[in-house]
Short mmCIF file of C-alpha atoms in Angstrom, two decimals:
data_model
loop_
_atom_site.label_atom_id
_atom_site.label_comp_id
_atom_site.label_asym_id
_atom_site.label_seq_id
_atom_site.Cartn_x
_atom_site.Cartn_y
_atom_site.Cartn_z
CA MET A 1 82.03 110.74 126.15
CA ILE A 2 83.42 113.78 125.80
CA TYR A 3 86.70 114.55 124.57
CA ARG A 4 89.03 118.43 124.28
CA LEU A 5 90.18 118.99 121.60
CA LYS A 6 93.80 118.99 121.18
CA LEU A 7 96.80 118.57 118.80
CA THR A 8 99.39 116.14 119.19
CA ASP A 9 102.63 117.12 121.33
CA ASP A 10 104.65 116.42 118.66
CA TYR A 11 103.49 119.02 116.51
CA PRO A 12 106.20 121.02 116.39
CA ASN A 13 106.92 124.66 116.90
CA SER A 14 108.39 125.58 113.63
CA TYR A 15 104.84 124.73 112.11
CA TRP A 16 102.84 127.46 113.75
CA PHE A 17 101.10 129.61 110.84
CA GLN A 18 100.72 133.20 111.14
CA PHE A 19 96.90 133.95 110.43
CA LYS A 20 95.62 136.88 108.14
CA ARG A 21 93.44 138.56 110.00
CA GLU A 22 90.83 140.54 107.86
CA GLU A 23 87.66 139.67 107.30
CA ILE A 24 87.14 137.74 110.71
CA SER A 25 88.62 137.30 114.09
CA ILE A 26 89.12 134.83 115.99
CA THR A 27 86.40 136.20 118.57
CA ASP A 28 84.27 135.72 115.76
CA LEU A 29 84.75 131.99 115.19
CA MET A 30 83.56 132.21 119.27
CA ASP A 31 79.96 133.23 118.38
CA CYS A 32 78.50 129.67 117.51
CA GLU A 33 76.86 131.87 113.98
CA LYS A 34 77.32 130.96 110.50
CA ILE A 35 79.55 133.36 109.11
CA HIS A 36 79.49 134.63 105.26
CA LEU A 37 83.36 135.23 103.79
CA LYS A 38 83.87 136.72 100.34
CA ASN A 39 87.33 135.40 100.85
CA PRO A 40 89.41 132.42 102.19
CA LEU A 41 91.36 132.69 105.40
CA ILE A 42 94.93 133.13 104.67
CA PHE A 43 97.54 131.56 106.48
CA THR A 44 100.87 132.07 105.83
CA LEU A 45 104.30 130.34 106.74
CA ASN A 46 107.52 131.44 105.55
CA LYS A 47 110.47 128.74 107.48
CA LYS A 48 112.55 126.34 105.84
CA ILE A 49 110.94 123.21 106.43
CA SER A 50 110.09 119.97 105.25
CA GLU A 51 106.92 120.96 103.04
CA LYS A 52 106.19 117.26 102.58
CA ARG A 53 106.05 116.68 106.31
CA LEU A 54 104.25 119.52 107.35
CA LEU A 55 101.45 118.75 104.77
CA SER A 56 100.93 115.41 106.13
CA TYR A 57 99.49 116.69 109.29
CA ASN A 58 95.57 116.91 109.48
CA ILE A 59 95.11 119.85 111.68
CA TYR A 60 97.32 123.02 111.93
CA SER A 61 98.00 125.38 114.73
CA SER A 62 98.25 129.07 113.98
CA ASP A 63 98.23 132.55 115.96
CA GLY A 64 94.83 132.82 114.98
CA PRO A 65 92.16 129.90 114.93
CA ASP A 66 93.81 126.05 114.02
CA PHE A 67 92.89 124.59 110.38
CA ILE A 68 92.53 121.32 108.68
CA SER A 69 93.81 119.65 105.61
CA PRO A 70 92.16 119.12 102.52
CA ARG A 71 92.13 115.48 103.40
CA LEU A 72 90.49 116.07 106.74
CA ALA A 73 87.87 118.75 105.84
CA THR A 74 86.60 116.20 102.17
CA LEU A 75 85.50 113.34 104.99
CA LEU A 76 83.95 116.01 107.22
CA GLU A 77 82.24 117.97 104.43
CA ASN A 78 80.88 115.00 103.20
CA ASN A 79 79.08 113.64 107.06
CA GLU A 80 75.85 115.07 106.87
CA GLU A 81 75.74 115.10 110.89
CA PHE A 82 79.08 116.81 111.41
CA VAL A 83 78.25 119.96 109.23
CA LYS A 84 74.85 120.15 111.11
CA ASP A 85 77.36 121.52 114.22
CA VAL A 86 80.34 122.96 112.29
CA GLN A 87 80.55 125.71 109.48
CA LEU A 88 84.23 124.58 107.34
CA LEU A 89 85.21 128.13 105.99
CA ASP A 90 87.73 128.02 103.04
CA ALA A 91 91.24 128.63 103.43
CA ILE A 92 94.81 129.20 101.61
CA VAL A 93 97.95 128.26 103.28
CA ILE A 94 100.57 130.05 101.99
CA ILE A 95 104.15 128.62 102.36
CA ASN A 96 107.45 130.12 101.60
CA GLY A 97 105.23 131.90 99.19
CA GLN A 98 103.33 128.88 97.33
CA SER A 99 99.70 128.70 97.66
CA HIS A 100 97.84 125.69 98.93
CA TYR A 101 94.28 125.34 98.38
CA GLY A 102 90.91 122.90 100.19
CA PHE A 103 92.24 123.99 103.56
CA LYS A 104 89.42 124.64 106.03
CA VAL A 105 88.89 126.39 109.32
CA PHE A 106 86.02 124.92 112.11
CA ASN A 107 83.76 127.46 112.61
CA ILE A 108 81.47 125.54 115.32
CA LEU A 109 78.07 126.32 115.55
CA ARG A 110 76.80 124.89 118.84
CA SER A 111 78.06 125.25 122.39
CA ILE A 112 77.04 123.05 125.26
CA SER A 113 77.68 123.33 129.23
CA CYS A 114 80.26 120.41 129.43
CA MET A 115 82.46 121.85 132.42
CA ASP A 116 82.70 120.00 135.83
CA MET A 117 82.71 123.49 137.64
CA ASP A 118 82.77 121.37 141.10
CA LYS A 119 86.14 119.55 139.97
CA SER A 120 87.26 122.40 137.18
CA GLU A 121 89.36 125.15 139.10
CA SER A 122 89.21 128.69 138.13
CA THR A 123 89.09 132.12 138.81
CA PRO A 124 87.03 135.21 137.56
CA MET A 125 88.68 137.05 134.32
CA LEU A 126 87.36 140.29 136.04
CA ASP A 127 87.31 141.04 140.08
CA SER A 128 84.73 143.34 139.24
CA GLN A 129 82.25 140.91 137.55
CA PRO A 130 82.91 137.10 140.08
CA ASP A 131 79.81 135.83 137.85
CA GLY A 132 81.34 136.80 134.56
CA PRO A 133 84.19 134.78 132.11
CA ARG A 134 86.89 132.80 134.29
CA ILE A 135 90.16 131.92 133.47
CA PHE A 136 90.31 128.03 134.08
CA THR A 137 93.81 126.44 135.39
CA LYS A 138 92.38 122.70 135.87
CA LYS A 139 89.40 121.93 132.91
CA VAL A 140 87.76 118.84 133.94
CA LEU A 141 84.62 117.89 131.60
CA ARG A 142 81.23 116.50 132.84
CA GLN A 143 80.73 113.04 131.28
CA ASN A 144 77.22 112.51 131.91
CA ILE A 145 76.33 115.11 128.90
CA THR A 146 72.97 113.58 126.61
CA GLU A 147 72.97 115.99 124.06
CA ASP A 148 73.66 114.13 120.46
CA PHE A 149 76.80 116.49 119.15
CA TRP A 150 80.02 115.96 116.71
CA MET A 151 81.75 119.21 117.89
CA ALA A 152 80.88 122.21 120.22
CA ARG A 153 82.33 125.11 122.17
CA CYS A 154 82.36 124.85 126.12
CA LEU A 155 79.80 126.98 127.67
CA GLU A 156 81.63 127.90 130.38
CA ASP A 157 85.21 128.40 128.18
CA GLU A 158 84.39 129.30 124.71
CA ALA A 159 88.06 128.58 124.20
CA CYS A 160 87.61 125.22 125.03
CA ILE A 161 86.49 122.75 121.96
CA VAL A 162 84.70 119.26 122.80
CA ILE A 163 84.21 116.81 120.82
CA SER A 164 82.20 113.59 121.08
CA ASP A 165 82.66 109.72 120.97
CA LYS A 166 81.34 109.71 117.53
CA LEU A 167 83.92 112.27 115.81
CA LYS A 168 86.77 110.48 118.03
CA GLN A 169 85.17 106.94 116.44
CA PHE A 170 85.06 108.67 112.86
CA CYS A 171 89.18 109.58 113.10
CA ILE A 172 90.14 106.70 114.35
CA GLU A 173 88.26 105.09 111.58
CA ASN A 174 89.87 107.05 108.89
CA ASN A 175 93.10 107.05 110.03
CA ILE A 176 93.49 110.79 111.81
CA LYS A 177 96.31 110.14 114.22
CA ASP A 178 97.70 113.76 114.81
CA ILE A 179 94.23 114.85 117.10
CA VAL A 180 94.36 114.13 120.86
CA PHE A 181 91.16 113.31 122.54
CA GLU A 182 92.14 114.24 126.26
#
């Protein structure tokens, strides 16, 4: 089976970070190509929050890409198969002026055709390009995927990140609870 990568529904709105766009943009991460950065990516949060509770999560949301905790990053970096599919880019998280290191951003290096277009619902992004990019109102993933992968972008919808049973099992075995397997 394959699943869409999704954060838990109880992820607080107050924990949405701001992404400092300098070296790359969110669209650069959709190209499925290695990225070479001179500096870590920077995420900031300037709100009165429980820093201890915030740092207990393993995956975080921002107005740019999602990013992962140092704990999850270390687990994934040590998995040789996972790092064939995903480049982990360094990130610094700044919470109320204090820097935290070891966070990573997923740069997914492969895409696979995984959307069941007969069961999904979509419309062309541009009326002038009916066969071009689509906007999905309902996403249904095919379950007959034979490719061996850990994490990939959906070819039909680049914003959709899919994960395999292998990654789901890895998360369960390592007690990663704030990722939903939909």
